[in-house]
Short mmCIF file of C-alpha atoms in Angstrom, two decimals:
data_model
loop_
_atom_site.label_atom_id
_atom_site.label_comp_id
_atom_site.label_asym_id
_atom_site.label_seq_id
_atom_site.Cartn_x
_atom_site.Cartn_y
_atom_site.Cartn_z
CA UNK A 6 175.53 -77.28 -12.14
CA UNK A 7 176.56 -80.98 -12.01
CA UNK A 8 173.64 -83.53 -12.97
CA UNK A 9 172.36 -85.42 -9.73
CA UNK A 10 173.46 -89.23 -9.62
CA UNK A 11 169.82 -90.13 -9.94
CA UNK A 12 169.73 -87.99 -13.07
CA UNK A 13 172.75 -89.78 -14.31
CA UNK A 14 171.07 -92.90 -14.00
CA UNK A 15 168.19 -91.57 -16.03
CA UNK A 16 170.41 -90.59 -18.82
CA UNK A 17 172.14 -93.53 -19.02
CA UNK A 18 168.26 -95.69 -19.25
CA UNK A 19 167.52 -93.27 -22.15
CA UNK A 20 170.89 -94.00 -23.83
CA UNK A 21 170.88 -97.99 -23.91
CA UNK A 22 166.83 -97.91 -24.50
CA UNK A 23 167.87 -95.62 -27.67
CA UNK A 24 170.58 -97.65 -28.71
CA UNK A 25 168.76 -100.76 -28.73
CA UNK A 26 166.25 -99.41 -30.86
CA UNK A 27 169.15 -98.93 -33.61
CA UNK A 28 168.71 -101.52 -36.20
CA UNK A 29 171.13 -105.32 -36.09
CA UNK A 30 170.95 -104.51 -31.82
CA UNK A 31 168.15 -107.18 -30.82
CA UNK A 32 171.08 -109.90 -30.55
CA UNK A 33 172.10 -107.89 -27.97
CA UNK A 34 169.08 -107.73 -25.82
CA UNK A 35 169.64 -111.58 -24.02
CA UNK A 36 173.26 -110.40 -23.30
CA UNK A 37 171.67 -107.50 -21.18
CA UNK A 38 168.70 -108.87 -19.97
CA UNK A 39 168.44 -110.88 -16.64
CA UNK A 40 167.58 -114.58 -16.56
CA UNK A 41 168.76 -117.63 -14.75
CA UNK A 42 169.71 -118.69 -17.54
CA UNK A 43 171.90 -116.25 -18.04
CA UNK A 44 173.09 -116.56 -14.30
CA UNK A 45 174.21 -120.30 -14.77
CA UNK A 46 175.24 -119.68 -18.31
CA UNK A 47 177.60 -116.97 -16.41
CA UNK A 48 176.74 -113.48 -17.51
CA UNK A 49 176.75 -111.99 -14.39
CA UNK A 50 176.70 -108.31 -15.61
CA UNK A 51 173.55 -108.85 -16.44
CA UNK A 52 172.63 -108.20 -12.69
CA UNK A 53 173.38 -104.98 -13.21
CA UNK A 54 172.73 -104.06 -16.96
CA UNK A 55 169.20 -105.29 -17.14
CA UNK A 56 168.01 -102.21 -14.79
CA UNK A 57 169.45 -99.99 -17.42
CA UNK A 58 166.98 -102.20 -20.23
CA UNK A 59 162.85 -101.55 -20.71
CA UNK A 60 160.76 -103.49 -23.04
CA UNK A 61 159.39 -100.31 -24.66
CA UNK A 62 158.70 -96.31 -24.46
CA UNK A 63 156.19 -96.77 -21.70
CA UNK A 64 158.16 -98.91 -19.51
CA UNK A 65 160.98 -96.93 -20.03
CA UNK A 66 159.07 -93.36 -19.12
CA UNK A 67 157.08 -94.75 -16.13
CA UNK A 68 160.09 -95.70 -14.39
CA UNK A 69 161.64 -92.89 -14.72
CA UNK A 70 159.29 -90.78 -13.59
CA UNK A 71 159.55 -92.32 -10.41
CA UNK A 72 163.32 -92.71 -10.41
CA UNK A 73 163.26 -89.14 -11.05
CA UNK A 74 160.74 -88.37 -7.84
CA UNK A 75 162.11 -91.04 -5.38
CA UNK A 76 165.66 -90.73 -6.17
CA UNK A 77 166.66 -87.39 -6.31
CA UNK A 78 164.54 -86.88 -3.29
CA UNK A 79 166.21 -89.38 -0.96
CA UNK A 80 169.36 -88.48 -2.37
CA UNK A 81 169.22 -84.80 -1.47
CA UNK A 82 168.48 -86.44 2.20
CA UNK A 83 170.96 -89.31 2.72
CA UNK A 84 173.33 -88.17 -0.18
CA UNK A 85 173.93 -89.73 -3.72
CA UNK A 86 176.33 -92.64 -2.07
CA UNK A 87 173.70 -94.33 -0.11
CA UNK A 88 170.97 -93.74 -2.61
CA UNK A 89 173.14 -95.47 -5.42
CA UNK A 90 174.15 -98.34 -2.76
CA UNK A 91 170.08 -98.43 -2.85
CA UNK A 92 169.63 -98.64 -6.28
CA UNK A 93 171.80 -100.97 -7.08
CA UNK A 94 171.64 -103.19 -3.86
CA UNK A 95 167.85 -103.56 -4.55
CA UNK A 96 168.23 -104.41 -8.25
CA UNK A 97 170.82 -107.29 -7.76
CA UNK A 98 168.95 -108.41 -4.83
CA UNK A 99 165.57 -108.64 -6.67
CA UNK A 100 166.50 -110.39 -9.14
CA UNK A 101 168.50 -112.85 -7.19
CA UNK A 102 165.67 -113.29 -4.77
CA UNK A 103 162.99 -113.40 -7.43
CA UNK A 104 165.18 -116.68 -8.86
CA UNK A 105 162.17 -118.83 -8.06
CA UNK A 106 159.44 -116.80 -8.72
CA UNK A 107 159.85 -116.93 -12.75
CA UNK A 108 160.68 -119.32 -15.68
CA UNK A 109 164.77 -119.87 -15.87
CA UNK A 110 164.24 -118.76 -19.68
CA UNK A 111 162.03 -115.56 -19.02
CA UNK A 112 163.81 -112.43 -19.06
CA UNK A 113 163.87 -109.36 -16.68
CA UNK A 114 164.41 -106.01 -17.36
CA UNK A 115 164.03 -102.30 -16.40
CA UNK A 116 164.87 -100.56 -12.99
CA UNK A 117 161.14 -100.44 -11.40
CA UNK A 118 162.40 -103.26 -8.38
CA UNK A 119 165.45 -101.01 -7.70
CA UNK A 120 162.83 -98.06 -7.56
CA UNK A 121 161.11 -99.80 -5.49
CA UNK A 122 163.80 -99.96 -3.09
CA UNK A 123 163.93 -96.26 -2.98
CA UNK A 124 160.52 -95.87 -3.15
CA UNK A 125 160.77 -98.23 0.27
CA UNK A 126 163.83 -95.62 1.82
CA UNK A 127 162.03 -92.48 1.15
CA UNK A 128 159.14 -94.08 3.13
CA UNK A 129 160.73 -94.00 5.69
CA UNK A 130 162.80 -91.31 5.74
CA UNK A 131 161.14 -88.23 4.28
CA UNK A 132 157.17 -89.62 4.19
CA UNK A 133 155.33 -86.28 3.68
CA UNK A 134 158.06 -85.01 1.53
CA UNK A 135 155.37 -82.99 -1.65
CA UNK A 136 155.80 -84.21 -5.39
CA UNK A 137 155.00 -81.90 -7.52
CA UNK A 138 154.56 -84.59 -10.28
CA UNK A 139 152.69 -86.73 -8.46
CA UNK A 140 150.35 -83.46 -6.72
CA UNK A 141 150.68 -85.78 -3.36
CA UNK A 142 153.36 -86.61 -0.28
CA UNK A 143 155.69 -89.04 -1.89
CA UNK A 144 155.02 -91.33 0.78
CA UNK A 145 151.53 -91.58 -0.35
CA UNK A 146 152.69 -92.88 -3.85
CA UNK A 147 154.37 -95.13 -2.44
CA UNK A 148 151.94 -96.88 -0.64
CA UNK A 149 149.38 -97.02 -2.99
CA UNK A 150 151.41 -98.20 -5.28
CA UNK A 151 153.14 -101.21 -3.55
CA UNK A 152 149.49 -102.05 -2.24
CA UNK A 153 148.47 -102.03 -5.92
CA UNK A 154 151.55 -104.51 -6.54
CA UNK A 155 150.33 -106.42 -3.59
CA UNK A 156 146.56 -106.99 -5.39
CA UNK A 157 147.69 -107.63 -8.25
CA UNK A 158 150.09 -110.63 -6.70
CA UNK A 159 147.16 -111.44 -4.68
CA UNK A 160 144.73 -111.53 -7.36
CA UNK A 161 146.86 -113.38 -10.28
CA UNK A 162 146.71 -109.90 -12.87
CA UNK A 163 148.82 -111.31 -15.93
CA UNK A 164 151.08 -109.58 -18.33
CA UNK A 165 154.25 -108.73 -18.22
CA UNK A 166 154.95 -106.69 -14.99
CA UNK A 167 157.47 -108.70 -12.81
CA UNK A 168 155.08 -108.09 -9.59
CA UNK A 169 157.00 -109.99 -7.08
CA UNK A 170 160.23 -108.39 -8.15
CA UNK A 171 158.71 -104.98 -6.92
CA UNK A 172 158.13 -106.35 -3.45
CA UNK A 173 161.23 -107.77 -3.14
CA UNK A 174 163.11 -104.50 -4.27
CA UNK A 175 160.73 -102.89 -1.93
CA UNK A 176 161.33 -105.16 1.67
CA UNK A 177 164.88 -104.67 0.49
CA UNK A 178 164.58 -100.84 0.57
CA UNK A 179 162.79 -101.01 4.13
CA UNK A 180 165.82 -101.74 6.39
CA UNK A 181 167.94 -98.82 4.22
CA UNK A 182 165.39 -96.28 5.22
CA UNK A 183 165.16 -97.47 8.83
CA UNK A 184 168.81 -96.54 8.91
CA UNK A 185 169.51 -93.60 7.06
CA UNK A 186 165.87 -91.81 8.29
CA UNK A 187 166.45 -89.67 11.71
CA UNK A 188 163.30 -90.16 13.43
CA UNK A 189 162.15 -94.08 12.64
CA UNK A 190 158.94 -94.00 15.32
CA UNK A 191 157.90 -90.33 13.97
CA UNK A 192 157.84 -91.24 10.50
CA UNK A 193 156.95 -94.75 10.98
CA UNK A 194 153.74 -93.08 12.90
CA UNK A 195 153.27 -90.92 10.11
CA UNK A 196 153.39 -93.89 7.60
CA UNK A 197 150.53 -95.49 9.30
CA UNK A 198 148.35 -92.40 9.09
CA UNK A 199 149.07 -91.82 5.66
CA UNK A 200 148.16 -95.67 5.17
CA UNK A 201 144.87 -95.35 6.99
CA UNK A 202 144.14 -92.08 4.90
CA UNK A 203 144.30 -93.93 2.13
CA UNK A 204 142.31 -96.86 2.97
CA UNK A 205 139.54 -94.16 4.15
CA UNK A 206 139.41 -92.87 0.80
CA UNK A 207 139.69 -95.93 -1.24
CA UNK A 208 136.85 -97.30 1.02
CA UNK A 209 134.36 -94.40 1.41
CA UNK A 210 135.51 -91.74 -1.02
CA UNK A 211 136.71 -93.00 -4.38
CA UNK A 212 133.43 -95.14 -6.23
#
């Protein structure tokens, strides 16, 4: 049974995260990592090979737990073209958007804006579609964790989570899923209920 292209894409995360890890590689990180720096400086393939780069194990299995989830899912829906066009599109876009939004010398990594964007598509086109890893519709997760992006813009949290790059992957990932979903106003209605679920329980519920 041939491996999924989301799957593929997982693989090839674990590969370069091991291989960097191999002693006499750190050189190598600012040639793979995304800055605009880099940009001016030329190394435009780092566009594309700083989604396959995480700063450590935890980055690294986060995102692809949710790679895993979100993209397999909307790619047994739409098909593995459109949800690599997704992936990718949203990466590249994220970080070219997000130009302004960090220091020219800071570097980006990992795939969690590109995730985003599928996180955005699935929204949209399969809402109440069940995770089994997450116990919940996947269209749940992926409001409360955007809104959780959205506070912690909002509210200034610091570290080292490229916050505004997550939006930005995710408003890039909202016009893909109003094209590929079949029914835009049913699951768009179904979007709002889940969101108004979830403020009910993060206002009256959960202490």
């Amino acid at each position: 049974m041939a491996l999924s292209k989301t799957n593929l894409i997982i693989l090839a995360c674990i590969a370069v995260f091991a291989l960097l890890w191999l002693p006499g590689t750190d050189s190598y990180y600012e040639y793979l990592a995304f800055s605009s720096d880099n940009l001016v400086q030329g190394r435009v393939w780092t566009l594309v090979t700083a989604l396959f780069v995480h700063a450590d194990i935890v980055h690294l299995a986060g995102n692809m737990l949710f790679l895993y989830a979100f993209g397999n899912a909307l790619e047994k829906e739409v098909g593995a073209g459109k949800t690599m066009l997704g992936f990718f599109a949203g990466g590249i876009l994220s970080f070219l958007l997000g130009i302004f939004a960090y220091p020219p010398d800071v570097y980006l990594v990992g795939a969690s804006a590109a995730i985003f964007t599928l996180t955005a598509a699935v929204l949209l086109v399969k809402p109440l579609k069940f995770s089994f890893i997450f116990l919940m519709p996947l269209g749940l997760v992926a409001l409360i964790y955007t809104i959780y992006n959205v506070i912690a813009i909002y509210t200034g949290v610091e570290g080292n989570v490229a916050y505004a790059s997550h939006i930005i992957g995710f408003a890039v990932g909202i016009p893909f899923g109003a094209v590929w979903t079949k029914n835009l106003k049913r699951n768009s209605l179904i979007v709002l209920g889940l969101l108004i679920f979830y403020i009910f329980i993060a206002a009256f519920v959960v202490p």
